[in-house]
Coordinates of C-alpha atoms in Angstrom, one line a residue:
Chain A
X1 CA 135.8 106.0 142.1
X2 CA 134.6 106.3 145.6
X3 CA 131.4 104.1 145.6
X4 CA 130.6 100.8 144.1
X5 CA 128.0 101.0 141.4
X6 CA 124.5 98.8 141.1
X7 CA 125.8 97.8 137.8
X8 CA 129.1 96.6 139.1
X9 CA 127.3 94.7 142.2
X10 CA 124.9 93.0 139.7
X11 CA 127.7 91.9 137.7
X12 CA 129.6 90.4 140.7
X13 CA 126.7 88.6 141.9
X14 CA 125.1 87.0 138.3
X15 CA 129.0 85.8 137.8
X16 CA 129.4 84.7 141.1
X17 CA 125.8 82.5 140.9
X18 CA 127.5 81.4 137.4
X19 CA 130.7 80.0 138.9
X20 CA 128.4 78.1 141.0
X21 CA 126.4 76.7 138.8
X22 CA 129.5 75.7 136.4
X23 CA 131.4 74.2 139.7
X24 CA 127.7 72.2 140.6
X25 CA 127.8 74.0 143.5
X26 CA 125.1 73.6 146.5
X27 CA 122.3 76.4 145.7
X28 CA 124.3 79.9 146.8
X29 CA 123.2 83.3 148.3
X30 CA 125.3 86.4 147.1
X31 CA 125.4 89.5 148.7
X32 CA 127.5 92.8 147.8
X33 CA 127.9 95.5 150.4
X34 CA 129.2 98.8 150.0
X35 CA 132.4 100.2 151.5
X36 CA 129.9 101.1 154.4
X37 CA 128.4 97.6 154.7
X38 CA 125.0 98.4 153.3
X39 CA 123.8 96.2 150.7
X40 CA 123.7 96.8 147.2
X41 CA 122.7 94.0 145.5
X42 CA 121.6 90.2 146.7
X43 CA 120.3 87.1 145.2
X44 CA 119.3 83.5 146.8
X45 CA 119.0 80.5 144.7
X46 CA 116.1 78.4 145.1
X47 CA 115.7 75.4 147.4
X48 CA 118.5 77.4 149.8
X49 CA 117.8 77.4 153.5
X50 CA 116.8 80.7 155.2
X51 CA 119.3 81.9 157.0
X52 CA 121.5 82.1 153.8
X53 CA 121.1 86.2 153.7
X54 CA 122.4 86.5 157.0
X55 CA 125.0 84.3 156.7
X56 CA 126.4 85.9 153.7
X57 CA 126.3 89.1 155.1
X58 CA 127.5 88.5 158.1
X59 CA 130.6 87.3 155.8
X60 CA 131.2 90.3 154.2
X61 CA 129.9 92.9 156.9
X62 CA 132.5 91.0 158.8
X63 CA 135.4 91.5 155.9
X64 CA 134.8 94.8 155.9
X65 CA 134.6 95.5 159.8
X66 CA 138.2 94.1 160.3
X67 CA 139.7 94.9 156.9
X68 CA 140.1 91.3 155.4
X69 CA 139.0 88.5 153.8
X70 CA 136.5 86.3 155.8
X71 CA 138.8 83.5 155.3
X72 CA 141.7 85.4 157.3
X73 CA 138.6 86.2 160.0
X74 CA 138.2 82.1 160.4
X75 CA 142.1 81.7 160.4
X76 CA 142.5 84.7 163.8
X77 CA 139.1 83.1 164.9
X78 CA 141.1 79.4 165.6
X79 CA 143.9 81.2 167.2
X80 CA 142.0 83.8 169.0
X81 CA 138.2 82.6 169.6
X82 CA 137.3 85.4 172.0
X83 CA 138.3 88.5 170.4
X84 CA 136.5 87.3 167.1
X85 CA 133.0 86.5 169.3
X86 CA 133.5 89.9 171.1
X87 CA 133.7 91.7 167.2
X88 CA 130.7 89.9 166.0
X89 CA 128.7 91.3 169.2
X90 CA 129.8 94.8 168.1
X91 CA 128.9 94.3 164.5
X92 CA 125.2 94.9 164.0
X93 CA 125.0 92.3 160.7
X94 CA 128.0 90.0 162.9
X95 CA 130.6 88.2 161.7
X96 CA 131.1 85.0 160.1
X97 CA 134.4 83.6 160.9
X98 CA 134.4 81.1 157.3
X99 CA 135.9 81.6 153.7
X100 CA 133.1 83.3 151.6
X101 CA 133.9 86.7 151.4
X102 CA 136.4 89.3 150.2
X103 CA 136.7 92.6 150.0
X104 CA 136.5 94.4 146.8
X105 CA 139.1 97.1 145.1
X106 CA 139.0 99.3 142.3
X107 CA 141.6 100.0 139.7
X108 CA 143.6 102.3 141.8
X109 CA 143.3 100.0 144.9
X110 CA 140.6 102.0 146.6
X111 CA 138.1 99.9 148.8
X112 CA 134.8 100.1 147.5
X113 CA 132.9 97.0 148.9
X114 CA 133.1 93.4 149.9
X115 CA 130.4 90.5 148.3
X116 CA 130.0 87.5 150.4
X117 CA 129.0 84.0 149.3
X118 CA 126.9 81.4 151.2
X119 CA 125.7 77.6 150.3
X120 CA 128.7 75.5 149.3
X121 CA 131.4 74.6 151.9
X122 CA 133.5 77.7 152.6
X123 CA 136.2 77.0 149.8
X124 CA 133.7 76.8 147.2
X125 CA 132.1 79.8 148.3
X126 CA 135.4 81.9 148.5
X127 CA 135.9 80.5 144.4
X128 CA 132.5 82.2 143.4
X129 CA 133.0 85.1 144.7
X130 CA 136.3 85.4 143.6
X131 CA 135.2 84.5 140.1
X132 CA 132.3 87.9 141.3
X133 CA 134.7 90.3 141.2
X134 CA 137.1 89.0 138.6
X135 CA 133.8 89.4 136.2
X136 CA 133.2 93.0 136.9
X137 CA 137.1 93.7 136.3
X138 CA 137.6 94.6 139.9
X139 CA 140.0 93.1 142.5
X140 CA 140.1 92.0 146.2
Chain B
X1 CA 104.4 76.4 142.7
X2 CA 105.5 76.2 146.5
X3 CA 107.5 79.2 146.5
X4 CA 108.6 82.0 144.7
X5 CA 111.4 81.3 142.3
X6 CA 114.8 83.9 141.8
X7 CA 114.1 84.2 138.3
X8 CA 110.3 85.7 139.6
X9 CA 111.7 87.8 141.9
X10 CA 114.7 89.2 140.2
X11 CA 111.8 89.9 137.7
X12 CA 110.0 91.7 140.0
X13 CA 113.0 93.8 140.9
X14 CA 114.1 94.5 137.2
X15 CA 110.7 95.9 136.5
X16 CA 109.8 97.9 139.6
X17 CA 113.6 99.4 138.8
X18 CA 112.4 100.4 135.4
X19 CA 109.0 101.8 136.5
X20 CA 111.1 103.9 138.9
X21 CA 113.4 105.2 135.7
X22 CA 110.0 105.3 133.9
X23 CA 108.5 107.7 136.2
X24 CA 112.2 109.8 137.1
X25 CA 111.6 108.8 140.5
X26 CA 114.5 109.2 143.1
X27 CA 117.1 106.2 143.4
X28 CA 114.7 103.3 144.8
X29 CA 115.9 99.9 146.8
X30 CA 113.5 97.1 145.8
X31 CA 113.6 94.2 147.9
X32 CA 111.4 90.7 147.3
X33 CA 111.2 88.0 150.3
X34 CA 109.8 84.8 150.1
X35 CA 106.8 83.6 152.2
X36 CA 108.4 83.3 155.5
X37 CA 110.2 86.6 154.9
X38 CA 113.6 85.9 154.1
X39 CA 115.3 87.5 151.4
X40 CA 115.2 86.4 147.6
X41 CA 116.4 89.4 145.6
X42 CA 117.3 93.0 146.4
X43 CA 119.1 96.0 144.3
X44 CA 120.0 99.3 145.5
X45 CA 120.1 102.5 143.2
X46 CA 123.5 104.4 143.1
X47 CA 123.0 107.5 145.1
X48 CA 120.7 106.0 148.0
X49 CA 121.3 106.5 151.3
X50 CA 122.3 103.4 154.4
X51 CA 119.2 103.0 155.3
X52 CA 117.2 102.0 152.4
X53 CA 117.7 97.9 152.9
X54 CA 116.1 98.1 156.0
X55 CA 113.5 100.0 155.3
X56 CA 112.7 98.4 152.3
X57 CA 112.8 95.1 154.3
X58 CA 110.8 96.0 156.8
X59 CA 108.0 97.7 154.9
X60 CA 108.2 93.9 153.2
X61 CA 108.1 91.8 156.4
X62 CA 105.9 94.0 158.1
X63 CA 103.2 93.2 155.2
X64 CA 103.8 89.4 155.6
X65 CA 103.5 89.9 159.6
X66 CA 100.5 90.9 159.4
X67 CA 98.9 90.0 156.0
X68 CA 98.0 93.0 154.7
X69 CA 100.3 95.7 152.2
X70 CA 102.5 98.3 154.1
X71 CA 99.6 100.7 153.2
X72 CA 97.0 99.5 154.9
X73 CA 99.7 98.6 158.1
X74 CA 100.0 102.4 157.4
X75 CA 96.4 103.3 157.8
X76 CA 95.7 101.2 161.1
X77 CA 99.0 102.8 162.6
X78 CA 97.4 106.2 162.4
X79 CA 93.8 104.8 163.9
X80 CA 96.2 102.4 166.3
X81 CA 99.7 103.6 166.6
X82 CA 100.3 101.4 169.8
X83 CA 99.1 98.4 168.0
X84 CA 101.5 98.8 165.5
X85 CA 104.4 99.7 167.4
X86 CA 104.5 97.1 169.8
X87 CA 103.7 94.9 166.5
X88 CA 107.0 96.2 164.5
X89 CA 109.0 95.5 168.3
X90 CA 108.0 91.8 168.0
X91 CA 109.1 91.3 164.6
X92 CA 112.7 90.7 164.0
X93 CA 112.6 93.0 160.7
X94 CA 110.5 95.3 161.9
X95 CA 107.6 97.3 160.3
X96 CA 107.2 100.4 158.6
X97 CA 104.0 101.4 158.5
X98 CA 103.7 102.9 154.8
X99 CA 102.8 102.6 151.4
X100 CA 105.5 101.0 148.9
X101 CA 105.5 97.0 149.8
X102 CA 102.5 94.7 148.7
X103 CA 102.2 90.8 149.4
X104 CA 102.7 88.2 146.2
X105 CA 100.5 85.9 145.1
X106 CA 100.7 83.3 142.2
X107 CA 98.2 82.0 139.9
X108 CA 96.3 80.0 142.1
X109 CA 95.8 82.8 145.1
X110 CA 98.4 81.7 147.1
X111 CA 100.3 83.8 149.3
X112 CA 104.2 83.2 147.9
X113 CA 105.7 86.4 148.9
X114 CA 106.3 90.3 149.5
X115 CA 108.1 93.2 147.5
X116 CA 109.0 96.2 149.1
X117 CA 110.2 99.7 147.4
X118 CA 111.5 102.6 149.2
X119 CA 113.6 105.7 147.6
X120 CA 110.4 108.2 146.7
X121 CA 107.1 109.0 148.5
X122 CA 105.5 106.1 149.9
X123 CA 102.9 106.3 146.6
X124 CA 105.1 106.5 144.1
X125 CA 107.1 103.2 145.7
X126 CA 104.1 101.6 146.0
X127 CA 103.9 102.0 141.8
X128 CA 106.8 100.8 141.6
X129 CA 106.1 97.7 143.8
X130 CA 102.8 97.2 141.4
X131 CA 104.8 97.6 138.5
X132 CA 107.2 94.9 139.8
X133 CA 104.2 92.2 140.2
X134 CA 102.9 92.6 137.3
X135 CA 105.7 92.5 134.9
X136 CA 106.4 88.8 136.8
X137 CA 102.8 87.7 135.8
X138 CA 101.8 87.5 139.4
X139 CA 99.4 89.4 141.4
X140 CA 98.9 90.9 145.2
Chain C
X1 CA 100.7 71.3 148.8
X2 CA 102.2 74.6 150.0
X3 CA 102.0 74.9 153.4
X4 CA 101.8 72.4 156.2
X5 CA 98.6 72.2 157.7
X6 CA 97.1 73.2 161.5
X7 CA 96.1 69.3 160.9
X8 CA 99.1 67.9 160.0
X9 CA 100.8 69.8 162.8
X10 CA 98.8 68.5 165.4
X11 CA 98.7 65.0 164.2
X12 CA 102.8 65.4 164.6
X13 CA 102.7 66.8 167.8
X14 CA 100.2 64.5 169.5
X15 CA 102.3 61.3 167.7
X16 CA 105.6 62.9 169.3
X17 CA 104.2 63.6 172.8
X18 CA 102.3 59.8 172.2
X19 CA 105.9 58.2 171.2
X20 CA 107.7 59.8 174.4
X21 CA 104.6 58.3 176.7
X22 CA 105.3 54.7 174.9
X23 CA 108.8 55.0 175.2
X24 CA 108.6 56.5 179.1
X25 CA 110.6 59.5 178.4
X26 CA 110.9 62.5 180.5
X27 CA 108.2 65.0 179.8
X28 CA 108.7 66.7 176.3
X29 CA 107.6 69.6 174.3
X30 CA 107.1 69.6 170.6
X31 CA 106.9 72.5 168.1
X32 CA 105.8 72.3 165.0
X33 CA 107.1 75.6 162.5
X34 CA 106.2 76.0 159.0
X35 CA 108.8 76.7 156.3
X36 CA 109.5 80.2 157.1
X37 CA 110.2 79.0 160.3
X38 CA 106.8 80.7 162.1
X39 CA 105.3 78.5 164.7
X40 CA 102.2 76.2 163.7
X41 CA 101.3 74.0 166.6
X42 CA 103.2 73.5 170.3
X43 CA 102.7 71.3 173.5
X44 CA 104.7 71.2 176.6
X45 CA 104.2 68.6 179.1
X46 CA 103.5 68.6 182.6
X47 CA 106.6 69.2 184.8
X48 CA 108.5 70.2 181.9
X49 CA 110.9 73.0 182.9
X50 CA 110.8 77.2 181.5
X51 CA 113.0 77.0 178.8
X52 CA 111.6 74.1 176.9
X53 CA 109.3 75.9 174.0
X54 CA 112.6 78.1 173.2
X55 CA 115.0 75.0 173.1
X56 CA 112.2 73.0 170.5
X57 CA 111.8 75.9 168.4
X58 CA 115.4 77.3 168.2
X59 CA 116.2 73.0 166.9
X60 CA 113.4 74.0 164.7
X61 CA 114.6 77.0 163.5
X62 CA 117.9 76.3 163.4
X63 CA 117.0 73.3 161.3
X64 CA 115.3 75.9 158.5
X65 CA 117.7 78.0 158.7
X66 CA 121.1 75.5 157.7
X67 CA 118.7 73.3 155.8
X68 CA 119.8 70.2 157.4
X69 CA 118.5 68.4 160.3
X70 CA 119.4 69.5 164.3
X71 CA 121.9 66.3 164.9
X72 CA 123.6 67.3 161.6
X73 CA 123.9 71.2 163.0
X74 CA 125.2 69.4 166.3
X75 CA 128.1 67.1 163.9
X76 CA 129.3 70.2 162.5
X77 CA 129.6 72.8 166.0
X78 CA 131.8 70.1 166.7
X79 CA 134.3 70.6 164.0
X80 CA 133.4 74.3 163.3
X81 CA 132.0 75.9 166.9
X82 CA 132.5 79.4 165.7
X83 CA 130.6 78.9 162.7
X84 CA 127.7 77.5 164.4
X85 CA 128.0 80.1 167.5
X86 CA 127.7 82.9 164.5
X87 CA 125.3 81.6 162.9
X88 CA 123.0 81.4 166.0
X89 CA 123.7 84.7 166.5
X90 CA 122.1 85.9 163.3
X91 CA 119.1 83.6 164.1
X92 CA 116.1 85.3 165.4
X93 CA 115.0 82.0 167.2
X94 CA 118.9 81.2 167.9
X95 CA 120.2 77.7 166.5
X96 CA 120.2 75.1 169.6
X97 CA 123.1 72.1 167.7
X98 CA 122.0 68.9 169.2
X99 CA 119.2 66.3 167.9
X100 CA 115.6 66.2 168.5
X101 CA 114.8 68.3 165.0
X102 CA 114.4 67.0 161.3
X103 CA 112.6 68.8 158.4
X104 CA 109.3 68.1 157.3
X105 CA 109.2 67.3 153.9
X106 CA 105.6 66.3 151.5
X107 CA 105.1 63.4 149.2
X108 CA 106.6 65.5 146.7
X109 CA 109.8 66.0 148.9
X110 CA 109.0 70.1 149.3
X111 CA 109.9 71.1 152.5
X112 CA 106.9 72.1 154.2
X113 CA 108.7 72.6 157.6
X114 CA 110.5 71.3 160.9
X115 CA 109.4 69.6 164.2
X116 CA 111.5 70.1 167.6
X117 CA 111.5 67.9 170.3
X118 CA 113.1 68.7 173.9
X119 CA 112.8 67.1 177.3
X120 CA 114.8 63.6 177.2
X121 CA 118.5 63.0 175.9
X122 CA 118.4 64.3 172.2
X123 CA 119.0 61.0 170.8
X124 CA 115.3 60.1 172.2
X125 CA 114.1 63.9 171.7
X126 CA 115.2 62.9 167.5
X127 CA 112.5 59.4 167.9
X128 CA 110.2 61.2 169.5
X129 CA 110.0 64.2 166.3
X130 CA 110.4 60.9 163.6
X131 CA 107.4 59.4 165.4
X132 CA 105.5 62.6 164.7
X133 CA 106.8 63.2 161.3
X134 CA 106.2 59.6 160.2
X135 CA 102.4 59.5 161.5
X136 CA 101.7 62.7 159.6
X137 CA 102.6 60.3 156.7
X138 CA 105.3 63.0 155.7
X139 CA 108.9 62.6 155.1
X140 CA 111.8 64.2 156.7
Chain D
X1 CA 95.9 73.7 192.2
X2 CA 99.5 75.7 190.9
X3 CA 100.1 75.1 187.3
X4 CA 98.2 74.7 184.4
X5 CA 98.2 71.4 182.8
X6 CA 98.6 70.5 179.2
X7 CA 95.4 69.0 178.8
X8 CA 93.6 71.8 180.4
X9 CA 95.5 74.5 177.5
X10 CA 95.0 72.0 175.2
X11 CA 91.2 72.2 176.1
X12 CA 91.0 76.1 175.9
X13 CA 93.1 76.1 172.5
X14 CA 90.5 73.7 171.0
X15 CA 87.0 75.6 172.1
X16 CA 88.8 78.9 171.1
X17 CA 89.6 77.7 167.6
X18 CA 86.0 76.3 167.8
X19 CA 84.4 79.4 168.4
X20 CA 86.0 81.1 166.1
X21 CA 84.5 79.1 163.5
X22 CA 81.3 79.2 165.3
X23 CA 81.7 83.1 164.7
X24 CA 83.0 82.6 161.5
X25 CA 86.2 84.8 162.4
X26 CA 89.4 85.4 160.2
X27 CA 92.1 82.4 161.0
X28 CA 92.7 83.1 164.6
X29 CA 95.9 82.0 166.2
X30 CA 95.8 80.9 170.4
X31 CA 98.2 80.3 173.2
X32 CA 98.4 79.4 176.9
X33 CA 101.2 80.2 178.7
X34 CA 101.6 79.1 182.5
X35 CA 101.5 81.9 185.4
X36 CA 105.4 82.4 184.8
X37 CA 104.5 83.3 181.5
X38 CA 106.0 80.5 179.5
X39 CA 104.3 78.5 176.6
X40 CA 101.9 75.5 177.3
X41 CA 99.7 75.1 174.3
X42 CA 100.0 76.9 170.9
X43 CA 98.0 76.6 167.7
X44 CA 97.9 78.9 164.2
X45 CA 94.9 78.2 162.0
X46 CA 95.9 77.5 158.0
X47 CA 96.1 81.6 156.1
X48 CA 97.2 83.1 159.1
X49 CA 100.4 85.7 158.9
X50 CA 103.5 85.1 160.0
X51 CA 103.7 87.5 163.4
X52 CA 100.4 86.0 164.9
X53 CA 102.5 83.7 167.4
X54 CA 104.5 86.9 168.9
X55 CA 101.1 88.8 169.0
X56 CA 99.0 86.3 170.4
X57 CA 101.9 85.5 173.4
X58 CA 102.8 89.5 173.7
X59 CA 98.8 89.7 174.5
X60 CA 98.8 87.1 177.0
X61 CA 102.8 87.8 178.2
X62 CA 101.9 91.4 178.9
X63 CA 98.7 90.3 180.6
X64 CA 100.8 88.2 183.4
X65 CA 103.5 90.8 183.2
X66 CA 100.9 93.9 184.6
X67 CA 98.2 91.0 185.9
X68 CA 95.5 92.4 184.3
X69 CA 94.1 91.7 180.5
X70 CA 95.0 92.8 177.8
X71 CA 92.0 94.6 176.8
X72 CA 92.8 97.2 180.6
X73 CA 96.3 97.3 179.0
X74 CA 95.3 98.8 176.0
X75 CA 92.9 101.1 178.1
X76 CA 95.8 102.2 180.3
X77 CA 98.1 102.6 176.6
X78 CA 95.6 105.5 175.6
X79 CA 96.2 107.6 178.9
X80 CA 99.7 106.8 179.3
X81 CA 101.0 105.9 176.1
X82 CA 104.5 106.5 177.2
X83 CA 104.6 104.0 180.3
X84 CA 102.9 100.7 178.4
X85 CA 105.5 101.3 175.5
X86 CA 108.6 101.2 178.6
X87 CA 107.2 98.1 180.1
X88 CA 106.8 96.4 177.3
X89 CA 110.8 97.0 176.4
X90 CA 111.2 95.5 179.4
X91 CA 108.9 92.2 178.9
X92 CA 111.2 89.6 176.7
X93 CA 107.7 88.9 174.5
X94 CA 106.8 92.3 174.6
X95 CA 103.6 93.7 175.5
X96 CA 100.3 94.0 172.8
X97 CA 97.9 96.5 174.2
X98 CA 94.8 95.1 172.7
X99 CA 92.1 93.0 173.8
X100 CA 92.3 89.3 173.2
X101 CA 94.1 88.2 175.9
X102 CA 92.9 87.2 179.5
X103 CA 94.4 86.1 182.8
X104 CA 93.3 82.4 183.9
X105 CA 91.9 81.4 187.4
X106 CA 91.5 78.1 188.8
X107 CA 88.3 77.4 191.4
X108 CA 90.0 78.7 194.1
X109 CA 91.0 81.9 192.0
X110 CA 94.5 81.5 192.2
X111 CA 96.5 83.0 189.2
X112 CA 97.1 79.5 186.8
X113 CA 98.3 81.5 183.4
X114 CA 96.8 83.2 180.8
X115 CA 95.1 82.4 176.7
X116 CA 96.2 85.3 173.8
X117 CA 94.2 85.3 170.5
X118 CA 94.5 87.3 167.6
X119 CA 93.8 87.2 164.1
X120 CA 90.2 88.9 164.0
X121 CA 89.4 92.4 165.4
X122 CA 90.7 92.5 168.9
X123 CA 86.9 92.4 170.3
X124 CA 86.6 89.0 168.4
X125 CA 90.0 87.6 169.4
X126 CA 88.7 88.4 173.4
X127 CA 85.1 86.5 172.4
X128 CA 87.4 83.3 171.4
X129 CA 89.4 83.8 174.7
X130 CA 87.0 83.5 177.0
X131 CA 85.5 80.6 175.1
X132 CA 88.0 78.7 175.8
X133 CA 88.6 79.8 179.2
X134 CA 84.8 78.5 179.9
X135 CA 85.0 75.0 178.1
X136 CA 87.9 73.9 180.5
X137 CA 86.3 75.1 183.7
X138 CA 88.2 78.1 184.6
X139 CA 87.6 81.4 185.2
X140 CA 89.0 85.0 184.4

């Protein structure tokens, strides 16, 4: 399997808005990127703010620029500041430094995408999109 | 209704999807933004290339920039092509001046959105976009 | 009520600009943006330096685009600067975090859009946009 | 006489918008900017689309930028195409070639700034213009 499917990105993101609305979540935004960073699939809940696409991309364009989770992105960005504002510069969608996204693996551990999760606080949307790819029987 | 809800636009991009499968059109991105032209839905068919988001996107903004559908941006860019490229260089999505992305308007003639297709000839988007509206109750 | 109104924008920005005359602040500008976060109504002072219609509108925007008011945006890029520096980055209109900003909400509590204020300290920039907001007979 | 003041941009906004309706034009949308090019006065009549503030100030920018109007800007785009499209990639608010947009004179013709409408055809937008150049005493 070399490319993440429609069907699979739809499943990640109507579980992911799912988790959210179980957890009482803030409204979300869900994005799911390719293993090129180009989107395949994105939904905003009503009565979100408008940056929320951006935001979640950014999370997830930013996971799959470096290679990790957008959570270990915030962790390098306390220690090292610059070279994380440097990356985003170079990154056309930028980088968001926050829990919210991860990247996305298939059964033999290929990387096939990242979905990224905007609206709650930053733990919150790390759980939905955790619960994203757990419903489309993928891994991170 | 203030502004378009997720459930009418991932409507809208279920059924312009299913015109495109209808009409064994190449792999279509379809793409619905609210009023202010941030993102509410978007899907991607397998087999599309990078660019598709964007364009779809921007063929979308472009007909909320300006108020008219991405056809008729199309038609004034041949009678004024400066016009219309300085136009797309202002706005931050840009504008693609051709068929396939219509503005959305609800019951009551109010403007509540844009949906914009790209994949197949700028017609046959455009009948997908159409298609899209329609099946949501809505019109352009 | 879907869209704020030339009216109402004008009534909030000559309220503001009358506020910062009462209260003898320096000389302000006021931006008025609608939902989407596209500009309905501005007014820069006499005397008021270059910069100020970008400062008001990227409190505005920034405001629109995190869904919470300007002095909030500012609470937060002090406990999360990266997140806030990113997120202006991704911001066509940029995200300036310091008060003088709230949302503009209708009798229904829609959000209808955001006022900016710039020119005085922020704390007197924020009395000046709730003077506006308030003789609008809107809510923020 | 060296800068424009508010009241006098405020002025020209107001008999623009009025002839407009006097001509019974599509919602126009009018700035002022000051002879360094930045925004006095701003107003975007209710139905208007969501680029008209960037148009309108890329008329009237690109009119200080190359001191001339908009409408010679857009004659000098047809014969060199090429140069118009450079400068305005050089202008932060761009550069619309298209009538609407005039330079502003005080008695003693010294450059004071310059109005940008759009929203009608760009004939029209000029009309409102110079309306509103005339009801606050100025010249072009």
């Amino acid at each position: 399997m070399t490319r993440i499917s429609l069907d699979q990105a739809q499943t990640i993101v109507a579980a992911a808005l799912k988790e959210g609305r179980a957890l009482a979540l803030k409204p979300l935004s869900v994005v799911v990127l390719d293993a090129g960073g180009h989107m395949v699939a994105f939904a905003r809940e009503d009565n979100s703010s408008n940056l929320r696409p951006q935001i979640a991309t950014a999370k997830a364009s930013g996971a799959l620029a470096l290679g990790m989770s957008s959570r270990a992105i915030g962790e390098i960005a306390i220690e090292r500041p610059t070279f994380i504002t440097a990356a985003a510069g170079l990154n056309p969608a930028g980088i968001v430094p926050a829990a919210g996204a991860v990247l996305i693996r298939d059964a033999n551990g290929n990387l096939i995408g990242a979905v990224g999760v905007t609206g709650d606080t930053s733990d919150n949307d790390e759980k939905a999109a955790l619960a994203g790819v757990a419903a489309a029987g993928l891994s991170v």
